Amino acid sequence: MMVGEKMEKYWHSVILDNDYCNGCTNCLSRCPTQAIRVIDGKAKIMKERCIDCGECLKICHFHAKGTLSDGLEAIHQFKYKVAIPGISIYGQFPAEYDIEDVFQGIYKLGFDLVYDTAYAADVLTKFQNQLLKEPFIEKPIISTYCPAITRLIQIRYPSLIDNITRLESPMEVAARLVKKQLMEEKGLSFDEIGVFYISQCPATITSIKQPLGLEKSFIDGGISLESIYSKLLKIIVKGERLYPTVQKASGNGVGWGMVGGQSFGLDTEKYLAVDGIEEVIRVLDKMELGKLPEIDFFEGYACVTGCSGGVLNVENPFMAKARIRIKSAELPKYNPNLIDETIKREDLEWDVEMEPRSILKLDSDFKVALSKMSKLEELAQKLPGIDCGACGAPTCRALAEDIVMNRAAITDCLVLGKFNRRRQKKSKTEV
Amino acid sequence: MYRLQRDESDLAMMKAFEVSNEDFSSAGTASSKIKKILRQIGMDAGVIRRIAIATYEAEINVAIHSNGGHIEVYIKSDKVDIYVEDTGPGIADINLAMQKGYSTATKEIRELGFGAGMGLPNMEKCCDDFYIESVVDEYTAIKMTFNL
Ligand SMILES: Nc1ncnc2c1ncn2[C@@H]1O[C@H](COP(=O)(O)OP(=O)(O)O)[C@@H](O)[C@H]1O
Ligand code: SF4
Ligand SMILES: [Mg+2]
């Protein structure tokens, strides 16, 4: 269980289940921050490096990895229980269900209120458009919607941190709006209201526990959609409307459930929308080199198709994306004049400076780091360079780094002796 | 081929990268490796970015304008020296080549997204000390220094 659990410096929600892990190396090379090692036949995650992108969960054939999330019972710790479903939920149910059927079903899981997170996206669109018009703003503006990408930037692209928008993600905005509303309208105290995110991915769950740029998240827990999906299917009754209507977002807001949705609502064509972490890395490399001067706004997603591809979702990512597109086109168009005028931009911003996460450093002392680097280079020369993964590190260079950092020994390389003998033989025959 | 005198005083680490003129798709690998090394050493993010931009531009120039060459990175406690040397056509008028927007890149190369004529000016802008020499039909050699 997660609510009330004690915080560590680097908490993350992707977990490994030792019983299922058979020590294969599939996940090693998929990890964009090289956070996984296979030690004693089992995969281990270096927690300070994990950005919770979920890549390893997607590749694991043995279902050895999971996500730390809240169970439904966690909501009962609160007097007033609110559900804010991730926007991608719009694409998760067969077309025969109206999205309002689904929202009404969520009430029946025990919530006092269900709030349309896609409406928070509409609110954000209004302020993103304002930001784009500001003369001195650092461009391209980078969206914070996918927290895995924000953490990737903290680790691998610290010089781009200033480009990250100060506007929070829709789930955080939704939580703020709904708590404020309930405190005003129902006279509830802050702590009496429990806001639960119905989550599509571990990255968002981590952001509840360990928010970026915030002292504390306004969200109290994260429940994976996958874990309540079959229950929901059973209790949803088509056309039944027992509770207040939930759906209030425009087609634009709903579009945020897939890649490109955010940018679609902007008053500019100079945007770039990229899905899939490998492609995002390629684009951020270019951005860091200053090679994207024509771009004013960037949205990047760890998952292919955007949040429709989140690992805690149920539907096929491409099917889900198609449904979101269709739904988005059916709903009324976005109209900034319909956004609640009392909402101020300052209320939607993060407040703690976002720091670089310099965990790739070999040492905090520059001189020591330099000498470790020389050793690393020397070792990397010695190792075969075939990145086979048998040592448990994703690449030969990563093993060299582990050796320098006292996390491994050169004898962990199973290939080294053999490889050198073969190479010698070859060069003899060549002579 | 070494063209420039190396300054090895206070040298902590040296790393060399070959740059070929054959494969445009791999252009950028040397500068991204350099970036990774500097990140692991824990260098300031702003300096890393300037070095990454300058070495990327240098690498691209070697790949598209010369017959191949190398980049050498000399890391010291208070600065980084980067030597970029190639063999090839060289540059006839360096002052002209240093101007923003000047480029002799062919249409094909422009179609690949290179040849905006901003490489040399950006290199000069990013580093603290810039030196270039060239002999037509022989070589181009550049030294860039970044103070830490
Ligand atoms: N290594 C090199 N060898 C030969 N010519 C070069 C080299 N580097 C630059 N040049 C010349 O200088 C010009 C300007 O270079 P640069 O500012 O990088 O612009 P670009 O590479 O976009 O053409 C090039 O078009 C080319 O004529
Ligand atoms: S793209 Fe969306 S679903 Fe995937 S990790 Fe990012 S926030 Fe989560
Ligand atoms: Mg150039």
Coordinates of C-alpha atoms and ligand atoms in Angstrom, one line a residue:
Chain A
M1 CA 0.0 0.0 0.0
M2 CA 1.1 3.5 -0.8
V3 CA -1.0 6.1 1.0
G4 CA 0.9 7.1 4.2
E5 CA 4.0 5.2 3.3
K6 CA 7.3 6.9 4.3
M7 CA 9.2 8.9 1.7
E8 CA 12.6 8.1 0.5
K9 CA 14.8 10.4 -1.6
Y10 CA 14.2 8.5 -4.8
W11 CA 11.0 6.7 -4.6
H12 CA 9.7 5.0 -7.7
S13 CA 6.7 2.9 -8.5
V14 CA 8.0 0.3 -11.0
I15 CA 8.8 -2.8 -9.0
L16 CA 10.3 -6.2 -9.7
D17 CA 8.9 -9.5 -8.6
N18 CA 11.8 -11.8 -8.0
D19 CA 9.7 -14.9 -8.2
Y20 CA 8.9 -14.3 -11.8
C21 CA 12.2 -12.8 -13.0
N22 CA 14.3 -15.5 -14.7
G23 CA 17.3 -13.2 -15.2
C24 CA 16.9 -12.8 -18.9
T25 CA 18.4 -9.6 -20.3
N26 CA 15.4 -8.3 -22.3
C27 CA 14.8 -5.3 -20.1
L28 CA 18.5 -4.2 -19.8
S29 CA 18.9 -2.6 -23.1
R30 CA 15.4 -1.1 -23.2
C31 CA 16.0 1.1 -20.2
P32 CA 16.7 4.7 -21.3
T33 CA 18.7 5.6 -18.2
Q34 CA 20.5 2.3 -17.9
A35 CA 19.0 1.7 -14.5
I36 CA 18.7 -2.1 -14.6
R37 CA 21.3 -4.7 -13.8
V38 CA 20.9 -8.4 -13.5
I39 CA 22.6 -9.5 -10.3
D40 CA 22.6 -13.1 -9.1
G41 CA 20.2 -14.0 -11.8
K42 CA 17.6 -11.4 -11.0
A43 CA 17.0 -8.0 -12.5
K44 CA 17.4 -5.1 -10.1
I45 CA 16.5 -1.4 -10.6
M46 CA 18.8 1.3 -9.4
K47 CA 16.2 3.5 -7.9
E48 CA 18.0 6.8 -8.2
R49 CA 18.0 6.3 -12.0
C50 CA 14.5 5.0 -12.6
I51 CA 12.2 7.5 -14.3
D52 CA 9.2 5.1 -14.2
C53 CA 8.7 5.2 -18.0
G54 CA 7.4 1.6 -17.9
E55 CA 9.6 0.4 -20.8
C56 CA 10.8 -2.6 -18.8
L57 CA 7.2 -3.5 -17.9
K58 CA 6.3 -3.5 -21.5
I59 CA 9.1 -5.7 -22.6
C60 CA 9.1 -8.3 -19.8
H61 CA 7.7 -11.6 -21.0
F62 CA 7.5 -13.1 -17.6
H63 CA 5.4 -10.3 -16.0
A64 CA 8.1 -10.0 -13.4
K65 CA 7.6 -6.3 -13.0
G66 CA 4.7 -4.4 -11.6
T67 CA 3.6 -1.1 -10.2
L68 CA 3.2 0.0 -6.6
S69 CA -0.2 1.6 -6.6
D70 CA -3.1 2.0 -4.2
G71 CA -5.9 -0.5 -3.8
L72 CA -9.5 0.8 -3.8
E73 CA -9.7 0.3 -0.1
A74 CA -7.3 3.2 0.4
I75 CA -10.1 5.7 -0.4
H76 CA -11.9 4.9 2.8
Q77 CA -9.3 6.8 4.8
F78 CA -11.0 10.0 3.7
K79 CA -14.3 11.5 4.6
Y80 CA -15.0 12.7 1.0
K81 CA -13.6 10.6 -1.8
V82 CA -12.9 12.0 -5.3
A83 CA -11.8 10.1 -8.4
I84 CA -9.9 11.9 -11.2
P85 CA -9.5 9.5 -14.1
G86 CA -6.6 9.9 -16.4
I87 CA -7.7 11.5 -19.7
S88 CA -6.8 8.4 -21.7
I89 CA -9.7 6.6 -20.0
Y90 CA -11.8 8.1 -22.9
G91 CA -10.3 5.5 -25.1
Q92 CA -10.4 2.5 -22.8
F93 CA -13.9 1.2 -23.2
P94 CA -15.7 -0.4 -26.1
A95 CA -17.5 2.0 -28.3
E96 CA -20.9 0.8 -27.1
Y97 CA -20.3 2.5 -23.8
D98 CA -20.8 6.3 -23.6
I99 CA -18.0 7.8 -21.6
E100 CA -20.6 9.1 -19.1
D101 CA -21.6 5.5 -18.5
V102 CA -18.0 4.8 -17.4
F103 CA -17.9 7.9 -15.2
Q104 CA -21.2 6.9 -13.6
G105 CA -19.7 3.4 -13.0
I106 CA -16.7 4.9 -11.2
Y107 CA -19.1 6.6 -8.7
K108 CA -20.4 3.1 -7.8
L109 CA -16.9 2.0 -6.8
G110 CA -17.4 4.2 -3.7
F111 CA -16.6 7.7 -4.7
D112 CA -18.5 10.8 -3.7
L113 CA -17.4 12.7 -6.7
V114 CA -15.9 11.9 -10.1
Y115 CA -14.1 14.8 -11.8
D116 CA -13.3 15.1 -15.5
T117 CA -9.5 15.5 -15.7
A118 CA -9.8 16.5 -19.4
Y119 CA -11.5 19.7 -18.3
A120 CA -8.3 20.6 -16.5
A121 CA -6.6 20.1 -19.8
D122 CA -8.9 22.7 -21.3
V123 CA -7.9 25.1 -18.5
L124 CA -4.3 24.4 -19.3
T125 CA -4.8 25.1 -23.0
K126 CA -5.9 28.6 -22.1
F127 CA -2.8 29.4 -20.1
Q128 CA -0.4 27.6 -22.5
N129 CA -1.7 29.9 -25.2
Q130 CA -1.0 32.9 -23.0
L131 CA 2.5 31.7 -22.3
L132 CA 3.3 31.2 -25.9
K133 CA 2.6 34.9 -26.5
E134 CA 5.0 36.1 -23.8
P135 CA 7.9 37.9 -25.3
F136 CA 10.8 36.7 -23.1
I137 CA 9.8 33.1 -22.5
E138 CA 12.4 30.4 -23.2
K139 CA 11.5 28.4 -26.3
P140 CA 10.6 25.7 -27.1
I141 CA 8.4 25.5 -24.1
I142 CA 8.5 21.9 -22.9
S143 CA 5.3 20.4 -21.6
T144 CA 5.3 18.6 -18.1
Y145 CA 2.4 16.3 -19.0
C146 CA 4.5 13.1 -19.2
P147 CA 6.5 13.0 -15.9
A148 CA 8.8 10.3 -17.3
I149 CA 10.0 12.8 -19.9
T150 CA 10.4 15.5 -17.3
R151 CA 12.6 13.2 -15.2
L152 CA 14.5 12.2 -18.3
I153 CA 15.3 15.8 -18.8
Q154 CA 16.4 16.2 -15.2
I155 CA 18.9 13.4 -15.7
R156 CA 20.0 13.6 -19.2
Y157 CA 19.3 17.2 -20.4
P158 CA 19.8 19.5 -17.4
S159 CA 20.4 22.4 -19.7
L160 CA 16.8 22.1 -20.9
I161 CA 15.3 22.4 -17.5
D162 CA 14.6 26.2 -18.0
N163 CA 12.5 25.3 -21.0
I164 CA 10.1 23.2 -19.0
T165 CA 6.8 25.0 -18.5
R166 CA 5.9 26.0 -15.0
L167 CA 2.3 24.8 -15.6
E168 CA 1.4 21.6 -13.8
S169 CA 0.0 18.5 -15.6
P170 CA -3.8 18.0 -15.9
M171 CA -4.0 15.6 -13.1
E172 CA -2.4 18.0 -10.6
V173 CA -4.5 20.9 -11.9
A174 CA -7.7 18.8 -11.6
A175 CA -6.8 17.9 -8.0
R176 CA -6.3 21.6 -7.2
L177 CA -9.5 22.7 -8.8
V178 CA -11.6 20.0 -7.3
K179 CA -10.2 20.5 -3.7
K180 CA -10.7 24.2 -3.9
Q181 CA -14.3 23.8 -5.2
L182 CA -15.2 21.3 -2.5
M183 CA -13.7 23.4 0.3
E184 CA -15.7 26.4 -0.8
E185 CA -19.0 24.6 -1.7
K186 CA -19.2 21.9 0.9
G187 CA -17.1 23.5 3.7
L188 CA -14.9 20.4 3.8
S189 CA -11.3 20.8 5.2
F190 CA -8.4 20.0 2.9
D191 CA -7.5 16.8 4.7
E192 CA -11.0 15.5 4.7
I193 CA -10.9 15.3 0.9
G194 CA -9.1 12.3 -0.7
V195 CA -8.4 12.8 -4.4
F196 CA -7.5 9.6 -6.2
Y197 CA -6.0 9.5 -9.7
I198 CA -7.2 6.6 -11.8
S199 CA -3.9 6.0 -13.4
Q200 CA -2.6 4.8 -16.8
C201 CA 1.1 4.5 -15.8
P202 CA 3.7 4.2 -13.1
A203 CA 5.2 7.6 -14.0
T204 CA 2.1 9.4 -12.9
I205 CA 1.9 7.3 -9.7
T206 CA 5.4 8.3 -8.8
S207 CA 4.5 11.9 -9.4
I208 CA 1.9 11.7 -6.7
K209 CA 4.4 10.4 -4.2
Q210 CA 7.3 12.4 -5.4
P211 CA 6.0 15.4 -7.4
L212 CA 8.3 17.4 -9.6
G213 CA 8.5 21.1 -8.7
L214 CA 6.0 20.7 -5.8
E215 CA 6.5 20.3 -2.1
K216 CA 3.5 18.0 -2.0
S217 CA 1.0 16.7 -4.6
F218 CA -2.7 17.7 -4.1
I219 CA -3.4 14.1 -5.1
D220 CA -3.7 11.6 -2.3
G221 CA -3.3 8.3 -4.1
G222 CA -3.0 6.5 -7.4
I223 CA -5.2 3.5 -8.4
S224 CA -4.3 1.7 -11.6
L225 CA -7.0 1.5 -14.2
E226 CA -6.1 -2.1 -14.9
S227 CA -6.8 -3.1 -11.3
I228 CA -10.4 -1.8 -11.4
Y229 CA -11.2 -2.4 -15.0
S230 CA -13.1 -5.7 -14.8
K231 CA -15.0 -4.6 -11.7
L232 CA -16.0 -1.5 -13.6
L233 CA -17.2 -3.5 -16.6
K234 CA -19.5 -5.4 -14.3
I235 CA -21.1 -2.4 -12.6
I236 CA -21.5 -0.1 -15.5
V237 CA -25.1 0.0 -16.7
K238 CA -25.6 1.6 -20.1
G239 CA -27.6 4.8 -19.9
E240 CA -27.9 4.8 -16.1
R241 CA -27.5 8.3 -14.6
L242 CA -27.7 8.1 -10.8
Y243 CA -25.1 10.8 -10.1
P244 CA -24.2 14.3 -11.2
T245 CA -22.9 14.5 -14.8
V246 CA -19.1 14.3 -15.0
Q247 CA -18.2 14.8 -18.7
K248 CA -17.6 18.5 -19.3
A249 CA -14.4 18.7 -21.3
S250 CA -14.2 19.9 -24.9
G251 CA -13.0 17.7 -27.7
N252 CA -9.6 19.4 -27.3
G253 CA -9.3 18.4 -23.7
V254 CA -10.1 14.8 -24.4
G255 CA -7.5 14.9 -27.2
W256 CA -4.8 15.1 -24.5
G257 CA -5.2 11.4 -24.1
M258 CA -3.1 10.9 -27.2
V259 CA 0.1 12.3 -28.7
G260 CA -0.5 15.6 -30.4
G261 CA -3.6 16.4 -28.4
Q262 CA -2.1 19.2 -26.4
S263 CA -0.6 21.0 -29.3
F264 CA -3.8 20.7 -31.3
G265 CA -5.5 23.3 -29.1
L266 CA -2.6 25.8 -29.3
D267 CA -2.8 29.0 -31.4
T268 CA 0.4 28.0 -33.2
E269 CA 1.5 25.5 -35.8
K270 CA 5.1 25.6 -34.5
Y271 CA 4.8 22.6 -32.3
L272 CA 6.4 19.2 -32.1
A273 CA 4.7 16.2 -30.7
V274 CA 6.8 13.0 -30.2
D275 CA 5.8 9.7 -28.8
G276 CA 8.0 6.7 -27.7
I277 CA 11.0 7.3 -25.4
E278 CA 13.7 6.5 -28.0
E279 CA 12.3 9.1 -30.4
V280 CA 12.0 11.6 -27.6
I281 CA 15.6 11.1 -26.8
R282 CA 16.6 11.8 -30.4
V283 CA 14.6 15.0 -30.5
L284 CA 15.9 16.2 -27.1
D285 CA 19.5 15.6 -28.3
K286 CA 18.7 17.9 -31.2
M287 CA 17.0 20.4 -29.1
E288 CA 20.0 20.6 -26.7
L289 CA 22.2 21.4 -29.7
G290 CA 19.9 24.3 -30.6
K291 CA 18.8 22.5 -33.8
L292 CA 15.1 23.2 -33.4
P293 CA 14.8 26.9 -33.8
E294 CA 11.5 26.8 -35.5
I295 CA 9.7 25.0 -32.7
D296 CA 7.8 26.9 -30.0
F297 CA 6.2 24.1 -28.1
F298 CA 7.2 20.5 -27.4
E299 CA 5.2 17.6 -26.1
G300 CA 7.0 14.3 -25.6
Y301 CA 5.7 11.0 -24.3
A302 CA 7.5 8.0 -23.0
C303 CA 4.7 5.8 -24.5
V304 CA 4.0 5.2 -28.1
T305 CA 0.7 6.9 -29.0
G306 CA 1.0 9.1 -25.8
C307 CA -0.9 8.2 -22.7
S308 CA -3.2 5.9 -24.6
G309 CA -0.1 3.6 -24.6
G310 CA 0.3 3.7 -20.8
V311 CA 1.1 0.3 -19.3
L312 CA -1.7 0.4 -16.8
N313 CA -4.2 0.9 -19.5
V314 CA -6.1 -2.1 -20.9
E315 CA -6.9 -1.4 -24.5
N316 CA -4.5 -1.7 -27.4
P317 CA -2.7 1.7 -27.7
F318 CA -3.6 2.3 -31.3
M319 CA -7.2 1.3 -30.8
A320 CA -7.4 3.5 -27.8
K321 CA -5.9 6.4 -29.7
A322 CA -8.4 6.0 -32.5
R323 CA -11.3 6.0 -30.0
I324 CA -9.9 9.2 -28.5
R325 CA -9.7 10.8 -31.8
I326 CA -13.2 9.9 -32.7
K327 CA -14.6 11.0 -29.3
S328 CA -12.7 14.2 -29.5
A329 CA -14.2 15.1 -32.9
E330 CA -17.7 14.4 -31.6
L331 CA -17.5 16.7 -28.6
P332 CA -17.9 20.4 -28.7
K333 CA -14.9 22.5 -29.7
Y334 CA -12.7 24.2 -27.2
N335 CA -13.8 27.7 -26.3
P336 CA -11.5 29.7 -24.0
N337 CA -14.5 31.9 -23.0
L338 CA -16.1 28.9 -21.3
I339 CA -13.2 28.4 -18.9
D340 CA -13.9 29.5 -15.3
E341 CA -12.6 33.1 -15.1
T342 CA -11.6 32.9 -11.5
I343 CA -8.9 30.4 -12.2
K344 CA -5.5 32.2 -12.2
R345 CA -2.4 31.0 -13.8
E346 CA -0.3 31.2 -10.6
D347 CA -2.7 28.7 -9.1
L348 CA -1.6 26.1 -11.7
E349 CA 2.1 26.5 -11.5
W350 CA 4.7 24.4 -9.7
D351 CA 6.5 26.2 -6.9
V352 CA 9.7 24.4 -6.0
E353 CA 12.6 24.9 -8.4
M354 CA 13.2 21.9 -10.5
E355 CA 16.8 20.7 -9.9
P356 CA 18.9 18.7 -12.3
R357 CA 19.2 15.1 -11.1
S358 CA 22.9 14.6 -11.7
I359 CA 23.0 10.9 -10.8
L360 CA 25.2 10.0 -13.8
K361 CA 28.2 11.7 -12.1
L362 CA 31.0 9.3 -11.2
D363 CA 31.9 11.5 -8.2
S364 CA 30.9 14.8 -6.7
D365 CA 34.6 15.9 -6.6
F366 CA 35.6 16.9 -10.1
K367 CA 39.2 15.6 -9.7
V368 CA 38.1 12.2 -8.4
A369 CA 35.5 12.0 -11.2
L370 CA 38.1 12.7 -13.7
S371 CA 40.4 9.9 -12.5
K372 CA 37.5 7.5 -12.4
M373 CA 36.7 8.5 -15.9
S374 CA 40.2 7.7 -17.1
K375 CA 39.9 4.3 -15.5
L376 CA 36.5 3.8 -17.1
E377 CA 37.9 4.6 -20.5
E378 CA 40.8 2.2 -20.0
L379 CA 38.4 -0.6 -19.0
A380 CA 36.0 0.1 -21.8
Q381 CA 38.9 -0.4 -24.2
K382 CA 39.7 -3.8 -22.7
L383 CA 36.1 -5.1 -22.7
P384 CA 34.9 -6.8 -25.9
G385 CA 32.5 -4.0 -26.8
I386 CA 29.7 -6.4 -28.0
D387 CA 27.2 -5.3 -25.4
C388 CA 25.9 -8.9 -24.9
G389 CA 24.4 -8.3 -21.4
A390 CA 25.7 -11.6 -20.0
C391 CA 27.5 -9.7 -17.2
G392 CA 24.2 -8.2 -16.1
A393 CA 25.0 -4.6 -17.3
P394 CA 23.3 -3.2 -20.4
T395 CA 26.5 -2.4 -22.3
C396 CA 30.2 -3.1 -21.9
R397 CA 30.7 0.6 -21.1
A398 CA 28.1 0.3 -18.4
L399 CA 30.0 -2.6 -16.9
A400 CA 33.2 -0.5 -17.0
E401 CA 31.3 2.2 -15.1
D402 CA 30.0 -0.4 -12.6
I403 CA 33.6 -1.6 -12.0
V404 CA 34.9 1.9 -11.4
M405 CA 32.0 2.5 -9.0
N406 CA 32.7 -0.7 -7.2
R407 CA 29.4 -2.3 -8.2
A408 CA 31.0 -5.0 -10.3
A409 CA 34.3 -6.7 -11.1
I410 CA 36.0 -7.3 -14.4
T411 CA 35.6 -11.1 -13.9
D412 CA 31.8 -10.4 -14.4
C413 CA 32.6 -10.3 -18.1
L414 CA 32.0 -13.8 -19.3
V415 CA 33.3 -13.2 -22.7
L416 CA 36.6 -11.4 -22.1
G417 CA 39.0 -14.4 -22.0
K418 CA 37.4 -16.3 -24.9
F419 CA 37.0 -13.2 -26.9
N420 CA 40.7 -12.2 -26.7
R421 CA 41.8 -15.7 -27.6
R422 CA 39.6 -15.7 -30.7
R423 CA 40.8 -12.3 -31.7
Q424 CA 44.4 -13.4 -31.4
K425 CA 43.8 -16.6 -33.4
K426 CA 42.2 -14.5 -36.1
S427 CA 45.0 -12.0 -36.3
K428 CA 47.6 -14.9 -36.5
T429 CA 45.7 -16.4 -39.5
E430 CA 45.5 -13.0 -41.1
V431 CA 49.3 -12.8 -40.9
Chain B
M1 CA 47.5 13.9 -39.0
Y2 CA 48.6 16.3 -36.2
R3 CA 48.7 19.9 -37.3
L4 CA 48.4 21.8 -34.1
Q5 CA 50.8 21.8 -31.2
R6 CA 49.2 20.0 -28.2
D7 CA 49.3 21.6 -24.8
E8 CA 49.6 18.6 -22.4
S9 CA 50.3 20.6 -19.2
D10 CA 47.9 19.6 -16.4
L11 CA 46.3 17.0 -18.6
A12 CA 43.9 14.7 -16.7
M13 CA 42.4 12.8 -19.6
M14 CA 42.5 12.7 -23.3
K15 CA 40.0 11.1 -25.6
A16 CA 40.2 10.9 -29.4
F17 CA 37.5 10.2 -32.0
E18 CA 37.8 9.5 -35.7
V19 CA 35.3 11.3 -37.9
S20 CA 34.7 9.9 -41.4
N21 CA 33.3 11.7 -44.3
E22 CA 31.4 8.7 -45.6
D23 CA 28.5 8.2 -43.4
F24 CA 26.3 11.2 -42.7
S25 CA 23.9 9.2 -40.6
S26 CA 26.5 8.6 -38.0
A27 CA 27.6 12.2 -37.9
G28 CA 27.1 13.4 -34.4
T29 CA 28.2 10.3 -32.6
A30 CA 31.5 11.7 -31.5
S31 CA 29.9 14.8 -30.0
S32 CA 27.3 12.8 -28.2
K33 CA 29.9 10.5 -26.7
I34 CA 31.8 13.6 -25.6
K35 CA 28.7 14.9 -24.0
K36 CA 28.1 11.7 -22.1
I37 CA 31.7 11.7 -20.8
L38 CA 31.5 15.3 -19.6
R39 CA 28.2 14.5 -17.9
Q40 CA 29.7 11.6 -16.0
I41 CA 32.6 13.8 -14.9
G42 CA 30.0 16.1 -13.4
M43 CA 30.8 19.2 -15.4
D44 CA 28.5 22.2 -15.3
A45 CA 25.4 21.7 -17.6
G46 CA 25.9 25.0 -19.3
V47 CA 29.5 24.3 -20.3
I48 CA 28.6 20.8 -21.4
R49 CA 25.9 22.3 -23.7
R50 CA 28.4 24.8 -25.2
I51 CA 31.0 22.0 -25.8
A52 CA 28.3 19.7 -27.3
I53 CA 27.2 22.4 -29.7
A54 CA 30.7 23.3 -30.8
T55 CA 31.9 19.7 -31.2
Y56 CA 28.8 18.8 -33.1
E57 CA 29.3 21.6 -35.6
A58 CA 33.0 20.7 -35.9
E59 CA 32.1 17.1 -36.4
I60 CA 29.5 17.9 -39.1
N61 CA 32.0 20.1 -40.9
V62 CA 34.6 17.4 -41.0
A63 CA 32.0 15.0 -42.3
I64 CA 30.6 17.2 -45.0
H65 CA 33.4 19.4 -46.1
S66 CA 36.6 17.3 -45.7
N67 CA 38.0 13.9 -46.5
G68 CA 37.9 12.8 -42.8
G69 CA 39.7 13.7 -39.7
H70 CA 39.6 13.5 -35.9
I71 CA 38.5 15.3 -32.8
E72 CA 40.6 15.2 -29.6
V73 CA 39.4 16.3 -26.3
Y74 CA 41.9 17.3 -23.6
I75 CA 40.3 17.5 -20.2
K76 CA 42.2 19.5 -17.6
S77 CA 41.2 20.6 -14.1
D78 CA 40.4 24.2 -15.2
K79 CA 39.6 23.9 -18.9
V80 CA 38.9 21.7 -21.9
D81 CA 40.9 21.9 -25.1
I82 CA 39.4 20.5 -28.2
Y83 CA 41.4 19.9 -31.4
V84 CA 39.6 19.2 -34.7
E85 CA 41.9 18.4 -37.6
D86 CA 41.1 17.0 -41.1
T87 CA 42.6 16.5 -44.5
G88 CA 40.8 17.8 -47.4
P89 CA 40.0 21.0 -49.5
G90 CA 40.8 23.4 -46.7
I91 CA 39.3 26.9 -46.5
A92 CA 40.6 29.6 -48.9
D93 CA 39.2 32.6 -47.2
I94 CA 38.7 32.0 -43.4
N95 CA 37.2 35.4 -42.7
L96 CA 34.5 34.7 -45.3
A97 CA 33.9 31.2 -43.9
M98 CA 33.5 32.6 -40.4
Q99 CA 30.6 34.9 -41.5
K100 CA 27.1 33.9 -40.4
G101 CA 25.2 32.3 -43.3
Y102 CA 28.2 31.7 -45.5
S103 CA 28.2 28.2 -46.9
T104 CA 29.6 26.3 -49.9
A105 CA 27.4 23.3 -49.1
T106 CA 25.8 21.6 -52.1
K107 CA 22.1 21.3 -52.7
E108 CA 22.1 17.7 -51.7
I109 CA 23.8 18.5 -48.4
R110 CA 21.3 21.3 -47.7
E111 CA 18.5 18.8 -48.4
L112 CA 19.9 16.7 -45.6
G113 CA 19.4 19.6 -43.3
F114 CA 23.1 20.8 -43.1
G115 CA 24.7 23.8 -44.6
A116 CA 23.1 26.8 -42.9
G117 CA 26.4 28.5 -42.7
M118 CA 26.2 28.9 -38.9
G119 CA 28.7 26.2 -37.9
L120 CA 31.9 28.1 -37.6
P121 CA 30.2 31.2 -36.1
N122 CA 28.5 29.1 -33.5
M123 CA 31.8 27.3 -32.7
E124 CA 33.5 30.6 -32.1
K125 CA 30.6 31.9 -30.0
C126 CA 30.4 28.8 -27.8
C127 CA 34.1 28.6 -26.8
D128 CA 36.2 31.0 -24.8
D129 CA 39.1 30.8 -27.2
F130 CA 39.0 29.9 -30.9
Y131 CA 41.9 29.3 -33.2
I132 CA 41.6 28.1 -36.9
E133 CA 44.2 27.5 -39.6
S134 CA 43.9 26.0 -43.0
V135 CA 45.9 25.3 -46.1
V136 CA 43.9 24.9 -49.4
D137 CA 43.9 21.4 -50.7
E138 CA 45.6 20.2 -47.5
Y139 CA 43.9 20.6 -44.2
T140 CA 41.8 22.5 -41.7
A141 CA 42.7 22.6 -38.1
I142 CA 40.8 24.2 -35.2
K143 CA 41.5 24.5 -31.5
M144 CA 38.7 25.5 -29.1
T145 CA 39.2 26.1 -25.4
F146 CA 36.5 26.1 -22.8
N147 CA 37.2 27.5 -19.4
L148 CA 35.6 25.7 -16.4
Ligands
LIG1 N1 36.6 21.3 -42.3 C1 36.4 22.1 -43.3 N2 37.0 21.8 -44.5 C2 36.8 22.6 -45.6 N3 35.9 23.6 -45.6 C3 35.3 23.9 -44.5 C4 35.5 23.2 -43.3 N4 34.7 23.7 -42.3 C5 34.0 24.7 -42.9 N5 34.4 24.9 -44.2 C6 33.9 25.9 -45.1 O1 33.4 27.0 -44.4 C7 32.0 27.2 -44.8 C8 31.2 27.6 -43.6 O2 31.2 26.6 -42.6 P1 30.0 26.6 -41.6 O3 29.9 27.9 -40.9 O4 30.2 25.4 -40.7 O5 28.7 26.5 -42.4 P2 28.2 25.2 -43.2 O6 28.9 24.0 -42.7 O7 26.7 25.2 -42.9 O8 28.4 25.4 -44.7 C9 31.6 25.9 -45.3 O9 30.5 26.0 -46.2 C10 32.8 25.4 -46.0 O10 33.0 26.1 -47.3
SF4_2 S1 3.2 8.9 -21.9 FE1 1.5 9.1 -20.5 S2 1.2 7.0 -19.9 FE2 3.2 7.0 -20.8 S3 4.6 7.3 -19.1 FE3 4.1 9.4 -19.9 S4 2.4 10.1 -18.7 FE4 2.5 7.9 -18.4
MG3 MG 29.0 23.6 -40.7

